[in-house]
Amino acid sequence: MTKSIQQRLEEKFIPVTESGCWIWVGASVEAGYGVIRIDGKNRRAHRISYECYVGEIPEGLIIRHKCDVVSCINPDHLELGTQTDNVADRDKRGRHGNNKITHCPKGHPYSGDNLYMNGKRRCCVICSRAATKEWRKNKKENKS
């Protein structure tokens, strides 16, 4: 007898009473997202859970974790959204990799008057001024 996809999901999670999360204990990818093999392809377990318990995922939308636990497959903790929504969640929750960078590669702090944003990239004012000064010096020398 072949098990349904829902039965396979239900065999591979542990419910956490305190948070309500259903933590996936099956196979996972490096980032911690659960995966389940369906029709010869690895699929993200949280997406399959959403499809089984809630419904279809419309084209162009993703499944976001309201609980911020990537191994959670509880459909009550999952919601539809756009990639833009997901990035906003990440930034709001302080998980953006650049939020952990507090100093430029030369050791100057990214704070106060020594920080400016070039688009979404942090830039060090001290290093930028030094680079501009060096560029002007080289330009002047090359004209001579």
PDB file of N, CA and C in Angstrom, residues 33 44 46-47 61-70 77-96:
ATOM      1  N   TYR A  33      15.916  23.963   5.515  1.00  0.00           N
ATOM      2  CA  TYR A  33      14.588  23.674   4.983  1.00  0.00           C
ATOM      3  C   TYR A  33      14.443  22.172   4.766  1.00  0.00           C
ATOM      4  N   ARG A  44      10.482  21.181  -1.296  1.00  0.00           N
ATOM      5  CA  ARG A  44      10.532  21.762   0.046  1.00  0.00           C
ATOM      6  C   ARG A  44       9.311  21.300   0.837  1.00  0.00           C
ATOM      7  N   HIS A  46       7.886  22.436   3.538  1.00  0.00           N
ATOM      8  CA  HIS A  46       6.901  23.440   3.971  1.00  0.00           C
ATOM      9  C   HIS A  46       5.947  23.792   2.828  1.00  0.00           C
ATOM     10  N   ARG A  47       6.441  23.777   1.603  1.00  0.00           N
ATOM     11  CA  ARG A  47       5.570  24.047   0.448  1.00  0.00           C
ATOM     12  C   ARG A  47       4.562  22.905   0.261  1.00  0.00           C
ATOM     13  N   LEU A  61       4.107  33.314  -6.319  1.00  0.00           N
ATOM     14  CA  LEU A  61       4.097  33.519  -4.871  1.00  0.00           C
ATOM     15  C   LEU A  61       4.943  32.452  -4.194  1.00  0.00           C
ATOM     16  N   ILE A  62       5.401  32.771  -2.998  1.00  0.00           N
ATOM     17  CA  ILE A  62       6.196  31.846  -2.209  1.00  0.00           C
ATOM     18  C   ILE A  62       5.488  31.581  -0.893  1.00  0.00           C
ATOM     19  N   ILE A  63       6.026  30.635  -0.129  1.00  0.00           N
ATOM     20  CA  ILE A  63       5.481  30.344   1.200  1.00  0.00           C
ATOM     21  C   ILE A  63       6.443  30.910   2.234  1.00  0.00           C
ATOM     22  N   ARG A  64       5.897  31.754   3.100  1.00  0.00           N
ATOM     23  CA  ARG A  64       6.690  32.410   4.145  1.00  0.00           C
ATOM     24  C   ARG A  64       6.385  31.763   5.494  1.00  0.00           C
ATOM     25  N   HIS A  65       7.376  31.746   6.377  1.00  0.00           N
ATOM     26  CA  HIS A  65       7.218  31.213   7.737  1.00  0.00           C
ATOM     27  C   HIS A  65       6.885  32.363   8.686  1.00  0.00           C
ATOM     28  N   LYS A  66       5.665  32.394   9.186  1.00  0.00           N
ATOM     29  CA  LYS A  66       5.290  33.413  10.167  1.00  0.00           C
ATOM     30  C   LYS A  66       6.071  33.226  11.467  1.00  0.00           C
ATOM     31  N   CYS A  67       6.446  31.986  11.777  1.00  0.00           N
ATOM     32  CA  CYS A  67       7.164  31.671  13.011  1.00  0.00           C
ATOM     33  C   CYS A  67       8.666  31.896  12.876  1.00  0.00           C
ATOM     34  N   ASP A  68       9.145  32.113  11.664  1.00  0.00           N
ATOM     35  CA  ASP A  68      10.563  32.344  11.380  1.00  0.00           C
ATOM     36  C   ASP A  68      11.424  31.111  11.676  1.00  0.00           C
ATOM     37  N   VAL A  69      10.825  29.912  11.584  1.00  0.00           N
ATOM     38  CA  VAL A  69      11.551  28.650  11.782  1.00  0.00           C
ATOM     39  C   VAL A  69      11.489  27.893  10.463  1.00  0.00           C
ATOM     40  N   VAL A  70      12.625  27.831   9.760  1.00  0.00           N
ATOM     41  CA  VAL A  70      12.613  27.274   8.402  1.00  0.00           C
ATOM     42  C   VAL A  70      12.298  25.783   8.362  1.00  0.00           C
ATOM     43  N   HIS A  77       1.443  28.130  10.457  1.00  0.00           N
ATOM     44  CA  HIS A  77       2.602  29.019  10.552  1.00  0.00           C
ATOM     45  C   HIS A  77       3.103  29.462   9.180  1.00  0.00           C
ATOM     46  N   LEU A  78       2.410  29.037   8.133  1.00  0.00           N
ATOM     47  CA  LEU A  78       2.827  29.333   6.761  1.00  0.00           C
ATOM     48  C   LEU A  78       1.839  30.277   6.099  1.00  0.00           C
ATOM     49  N   GLU A  79       2.360  31.160   5.256  1.00  0.00           N
ATOM     50  CA  GLU A  79       1.471  32.074   4.536  1.00  0.00           C
ATOM     51  C   GLU A  79       2.045  32.386   3.161  1.00  0.00           C
ATOM     52  N   LEU A  80       1.164  32.733   2.267  1.00  0.00           N
ATOM     53  CA  LEU A  80       1.571  33.148   0.927  1.00  0.00           C
ATOM     54  C   LEU A  80       2.187  34.533   0.979  1.00  0.00           C
ATOM     55  N   GLY A  81       3.081  34.809   0.060  1.00  0.00           N
ATOM     56  CA  GLY A  81       3.656  36.136  -0.052  1.00  0.00           C
ATOM     57  C   GLY A  81       4.545  36.231  -1.269  1.00  0.00           C
ATOM     58  N   THR A  82       5.089  37.386  -1.465  1.00  0.00           N
ATOM     59  CA  THR A  82       6.025  37.606  -2.562  1.00  0.00           C
ATOM     60  C   THR A  82       7.453  37.521  -2.021  1.00  0.00           C
ATOM     61  N   GLN A  83       8.411  37.446  -2.922  1.00  0.00           N
ATOM     62  CA  GLN A  83       9.803  37.459  -2.491  1.00  0.00           C
ATOM     63  C   GLN A  83      10.128  38.788  -1.793  1.00  0.00           C
ATOM     64  N   THR A  84       9.516  39.870  -2.257  1.00  0.00           N
ATOM     65  CA  THR A  84       9.706  41.177  -1.623  1.00  0.00           C
ATOM     66  C   THR A  84       9.220  41.139  -0.173  1.00  0.00           C
ATOM     67  N   ASP A  85       8.060  40.506   0.070  1.00  0.00           N
ATOM     68  CA  ASP A  85       7.549  40.342   1.439  1.00  0.00           C
ATOM     69  C   ASP A  85       8.550  39.557   2.286  1.00  0.00           C
ATOM     70  N   ASN A  86       9.107  38.511   1.704  1.00  0.00           N
ATOM     71  CA  ASN A  86      10.038  37.646   2.415  1.00  0.00           C
ATOM     72  C   ASN A  86      11.311  38.394   2.802  1.00  0.00           C
ATOM     73  N   VAL A  87      11.816  39.213   1.886  1.00  0.00           N
ATOM     74  CA  VAL A  87      13.014  40.009   2.152  1.00  0.00           C
ATOM     75  C   VAL A  87      12.718  41.033   3.256  1.00  0.00           C
ATOM     76  N   ALA A  88      11.530  41.634   3.211  1.00  0.00           N
ATOM     77  CA  ALA A  88      11.148  42.597   4.254  1.00  0.00           C
ATOM     78  C   ALA A  88      11.071  41.911   5.616  1.00  0.00           C
ATOM     79  N   ASP A  89      10.518  40.680   5.650  1.00  0.00           N
ATOM     80  CA  ASP A  89      10.478  39.908   6.898  1.00  0.00           C
ATOM     81  C   ASP A  89      11.891  39.670   7.416  1.00  0.00           C
ATOM     82  N   ARG A  90      12.772  39.243   6.524  1.00  0.00           N
ATOM     83  CA  ARG A  90      14.156  38.956   6.896  1.00  0.00           C
ATOM     84  C   ARG A  90      14.825  40.186   7.502  1.00  0.00           C
ATOM     85  N   ASP A  91      14.673  41.314   6.842  1.00  0.00           N
ATOM     86  CA  ASP A  91      15.299  42.539   7.326  1.00  0.00           C
ATOM     87  C   ASP A  91      14.696  42.993   8.654  1.00  0.00           C
ATOM     88  N   LYS A  92      13.370  42.899   8.771  1.00  0.00           N
ATOM     89  CA  LYS A  92      12.680  43.303  10.003  1.00  0.00           C
ATOM     90  C   LYS A  92      13.115  42.439  11.189  1.00  0.00           C
ATOM     91  N   ARG A  93      13.399  41.172  10.905  1.00  0.00           N
ATOM     92  CA  ARG A  93      13.797  40.236  11.965  1.00  0.00           C
ATOM     93  C   ARG A  93      15.306  40.240  12.208  1.00  0.00           C
ATOM     94  N   GLY A  94      16.024  41.075  11.460  1.00  0.00           N
ATOM     95  CA  GLY A  94      17.465  41.214  11.672  1.00  0.00           C
ATOM     96  C   GLY A  94      18.297  40.046  11.197  1.00  0.00           C
ATOM     97  N   ARG A  95      17.813  39.315  10.188  1.00  0.00           N
ATOM     98  CA  ARG A  95      18.544  38.161   9.696  1.00  0.00           C
ATOM     99  C   ARG A  95      19.351  38.439   8.434  1.00  0.00           C
ATOM    100  N   HIS A  96      19.338  39.654   7.957  1.00  0.00           N
ATOM    101  CA  HIS A  96      20.098  39.980   6.754  1.00  0.00           C
ATOM    102  C   HIS A  96      21.576  39.909   7.086  1.00  0.00           C
TER     103      HIS A  96
END
